[in-house]
Amino acid sequence: MTIIRTPEPAQATGAWAEGYASDLKELGYVPSHTRVMATNPQAQRAFEDLTQAIVPSIGLRLYELVTLAAAGALGSRPCLLAHGRKSRTVFDDAQLERIALDYHAAGLTELEVTAMELAERISTDAQALTEQDTRRLRDLGLTDRQIVDVVLAASARNYFSRALHALAVEPDVPPDLPDSLKEALLSDL
């Protein structure tokens, strides 16, 4: 359990209250990561601004796939569960379960699989990447901006997931996440 002291939603003021209100409106509860990250609202906003700058060029679908791959490679329960929930806006539960269990056999495009493989490599062995790794994305039709944004999406997930790990943030299971999807998302951990 994290050592960071955070107020309960009813006692929150200032930046904590703003972050809590947003999650209460969107999710119906305040996740542990929101509570901890509200300790530095400027950093949290910077992270959110970064992700909002990435999504328009690659789309929410590819962003979530890259995010899930990076979170999975890092073993980040909080990020897998949170983005498993967010991914339900672009995938039905059955396909999302297939993606979580084996994205290579989940009916994704070659580009999506390649981007997920790159996200895993960024998360586990970034220094071994070569020009060929990102060139493959260009060969599959991505622009330079989109290639940068795929790399940034995976790298941003590394930053956030590692921060959550370092701060011992407890993973929250979203109450509307089906058990079968939760099990699939966490199956490799």
Coordinates of C-alpha atoms in Angstrom, one line a residue:
M1 CA 0.0 0.0 0.0
T2 CA 1.3 3.5 -0.9
I3 CA 2.8 5.7 1.8
I4 CA 1.4 8.8 0.1
R5 CA -1.3 10.3 2.3
T6 CA -4.4 11.5 0.3
P7 CA -7.7 12.9 1.4
E8 CA -10.9 11.1 1.1
P9 CA -13.2 12.5 -1.7
A10 CA -15.5 14.2 0.8
Q11 CA -12.5 16.0 2.4
A12 CA -10.6 16.9 -0.8
T13 CA -9.9 20.5 -1.6
G14 CA -8.0 22.3 -4.4
A15 CA -6.3 20.1 -7.0
W16 CA -7.3 17.0 -5.2
A17 CA -11.0 18.0 -5.4
E18 CA -10.7 18.8 -9.1
G19 CA -9.1 15.4 -9.9
Y20 CA -11.5 13.6 -7.7
A21 CA -14.5 15.4 -9.2
S22 CA -13.4 14.5 -12.7
D23 CA -13.1 10.8 -11.9
L24 CA -16.3 10.7 -9.9
K25 CA -18.1 12.1 -12.9
E26 CA -16.4 9.8 -15.5
L27 CA -15.9 6.6 -13.5
G28 CA -18.2 6.8 -10.5
Y29 CA -15.3 6.4 -8.1
V30 CA -11.8 7.8 -7.4
P31 CA -9.1 5.3 -8.3
S32 CA -5.9 5.0 -6.2
H33 CA -3.7 6.4 -9.0
T34 CA -5.8 9.6 -9.1
R35 CA -5.4 10.1 -5.4
V36 CA -1.7 9.7 -5.5
M37 CA -1.1 11.7 -8.6
A38 CA -3.2 14.6 -7.4
T39 CA -0.3 15.2 -5.0
N40 CA 1.4 16.9 -8.0
P41 CA -1.4 18.3 -10.2
Q42 CA 1.0 20.0 -12.6
A43 CA 2.7 16.7 -13.4
Q44 CA -0.6 15.0 -13.8
R45 CA -1.8 17.7 -16.2
A46 CA 1.4 17.5 -18.2
F47 CA 0.9 13.7 -18.5
E48 CA -2.7 14.2 -19.6
D49 CA -1.6 16.9 -22.1
L50 CA 0.9 14.5 -23.5
T51 CA -1.6 11.7 -24.1
Q52 CA -4.1 14.2 -25.5
A53 CA -1.4 15.3 -28.0
I54 CA -0.7 11.7 -29.1
V55 CA -4.2 10.3 -29.6
P56 CA -5.4 12.5 -32.5
S57 CA -2.7 11.3 -34.9
I58 CA -2.9 7.6 -34.2
G59 CA -6.5 7.3 -33.0
L60 CA -7.9 6.0 -29.7
R61 CA -7.9 2.4 -30.9
L62 CA -4.1 2.2 -31.7
Y63 CA -3.3 4.3 -28.6
E64 CA -5.2 1.8 -26.3
L65 CA -3.5 -1.2 -28.0
V66 CA 0.0 0.3 -27.6
T67 CA -0.9 1.3 -24.0
L68 CA -2.1 -2.2 -23.2
A69 CA 1.0 -3.8 -24.7
A70 CA 3.3 -1.5 -22.8
A71 CA 1.4 -2.0 -19.5
G72 CA 1.4 -5.8 -20.0
A73 CA 5.1 -5.9 -20.7
L74 CA 5.7 -3.9 -17.5
G75 CA 3.3 -6.1 -15.4
S76 CA 1.3 -3.0 -14.5
R77 CA -1.9 -4.2 -12.9
P78 CA -3.3 -0.6 -12.4
C79 CA -2.7 0.4 -16.0
L80 CA -4.0 -2.9 -17.4
L81 CA -7.2 -2.7 -15.5
A82 CA -7.7 1.0 -16.1
H83 CA -7.0 0.8 -19.8
G84 CA -8.9 -2.5 -20.1
R85 CA -11.9 -0.5 -19.0
K86 CA -11.1 2.5 -21.3
S87 CA -10.6 0.1 -24.3
R88 CA -14.2 -1.1 -24.0
T89 CA -15.1 2.1 -25.9
V90 CA -13.3 0.8 -29.0
F91 CA -13.5 -3.0 -28.6
D92 CA -16.2 -5.3 -27.5
D93 CA -15.5 -7.4 -24.4
A94 CA -14.9 -10.6 -26.4
Q95 CA -12.3 -9.1 -28.7
L96 CA -10.7 -7.3 -25.8
E97 CA -10.3 -10.6 -24.0
R98 CA -8.7 -12.2 -27.1
I99 CA -6.3 -9.2 -27.3
A100 CA -5.4 -9.6 -23.6
L101 CA -4.8 -13.3 -24.0
D102 CA -2.9 -13.3 -27.3
Y103 CA -3.1 -10.2 -29.4
H104 CA -1.3 -12.0 -32.3
A105 CA -4.5 -14.2 -32.6
A106 CA -7.1 -11.5 -31.9
G107 CA -8.0 -10.4 -35.4
L108 CA -5.9 -7.2 -35.3
T109 CA -4.3 -5.7 -38.4
E110 CA -0.6 -6.2 -39.1
L111 CA 0.0 -2.6 -38.2
E112 CA -1.7 -3.0 -34.8
V113 CA 0.2 -6.1 -34.0
T114 CA 3.5 -4.5 -35.1
A115 CA 2.8 -1.4 -32.9
M116 CA 2.0 -3.6 -29.9
E117 CA 5.2 -5.6 -30.4
L118 CA 7.2 -2.4 -30.6
A119 CA 5.5 -1.2 -27.4
E120 CA 6.5 -4.4 -25.6
R121 CA 10.1 -4.0 -26.8
I122 CA 10.2 -0.3 -25.7
S123 CA 9.0 -1.5 -22.3
T124 CA 11.4 -4.4 -21.9
D125 CA 14.5 -3.7 -24.0
A126 CA 14.4 -0.2 -25.5
Q127 CA 18.2 0.1 -25.9
A128 CA 18.1 -2.9 -28.3
L129 CA 15.7 -1.2 -30.7
T130 CA 17.0 -0.3 -34.2
E131 CA 15.9 1.8 -37.1
Q132 CA 14.4 -1.3 -38.6
D133 CA 11.9 -1.6 -35.7
T134 CA 10.3 1.7 -36.4
R135 CA 10.8 1.5 -40.1
R136 CA 8.4 -1.4 -40.1
L137 CA 5.7 1.0 -39.0
R138 CA 6.5 3.3 -41.9
D139 CA 6.3 0.3 -44.3
L140 CA 2.8 -0.4 -42.9
G141 CA 1.7 3.1 -43.7
L142 CA 2.3 5.3 -40.7
T143 CA 3.6 8.8 -41.1
D144 CA 6.6 10.1 -39.2
R145 CA 4.3 11.9 -36.8
Q146 CA 2.3 8.7 -36.2
I147 CA 5.5 6.7 -35.6
V148 CA 6.7 9.3 -33.0
D149 CA 3.2 9.1 -31.4
V150 CA 3.3 5.3 -31.2
V151 CA 6.7 5.5 -29.5
L152 CA 5.5 8.3 -27.2
A153 CA 2.4 6.3 -26.2
A154 CA 4.5 3.4 -25.1
S155 CA 7.0 5.6 -23.4
A156 CA 4.4 7.6 -21.6
R157 CA 2.9 4.3 -20.3
N158 CA 6.3 3.3 -19.1
Y159 CA 6.6 6.6 -17.2
F160 CA 3.2 6.4 -15.6
S161 CA 3.3 2.6 -14.8
R162 CA 6.8 2.9 -13.3
A163 CA 5.7 5.8 -11.2
L164 CA 2.7 3.8 -9.9
H165 CA 5.0 0.9 -9.1
A166 CA 7.5 3.1 -7.3
L167 CA 4.8 4.7 -5.2
A168 CA 3.1 1.3 -4.4
V169 CA -0.2 2.4 -5.8
E170 CA -2.8 -0.3 -5.3
P171 CA -4.6 -1.4 -8.5
D172 CA -8.3 -0.7 -8.6
V173 CA -10.7 -3.1 -10.3
P174 CA -13.2 -0.9 -12.1
P175 CA -16.7 -2.0 -10.8
D176 CA -18.1 -2.3 -14.3
L177 CA -15.2 -4.6 -15.6
P178 CA -16.5 -8.1 -16.2
D179 CA -14.6 -10.8 -14.3
S180 CA -13.7 -12.7 -17.5
L181 CA -12.1 -9.5 -18.9
K182 CA -10.3 -8.8 -15.6
E183 CA -8.9 -12.4 -15.6
A184 CA -7.8 -12.1 -19.3
L185 CA -6.1 -8.7 -18.7
L186 CA -4.1 -10.1 -15.7
S187 CA -3.5 -13.6 -17.1
D188 CA 0.2 -13.1 -17.8
L189 CA 1.0 -11.5 -14.4

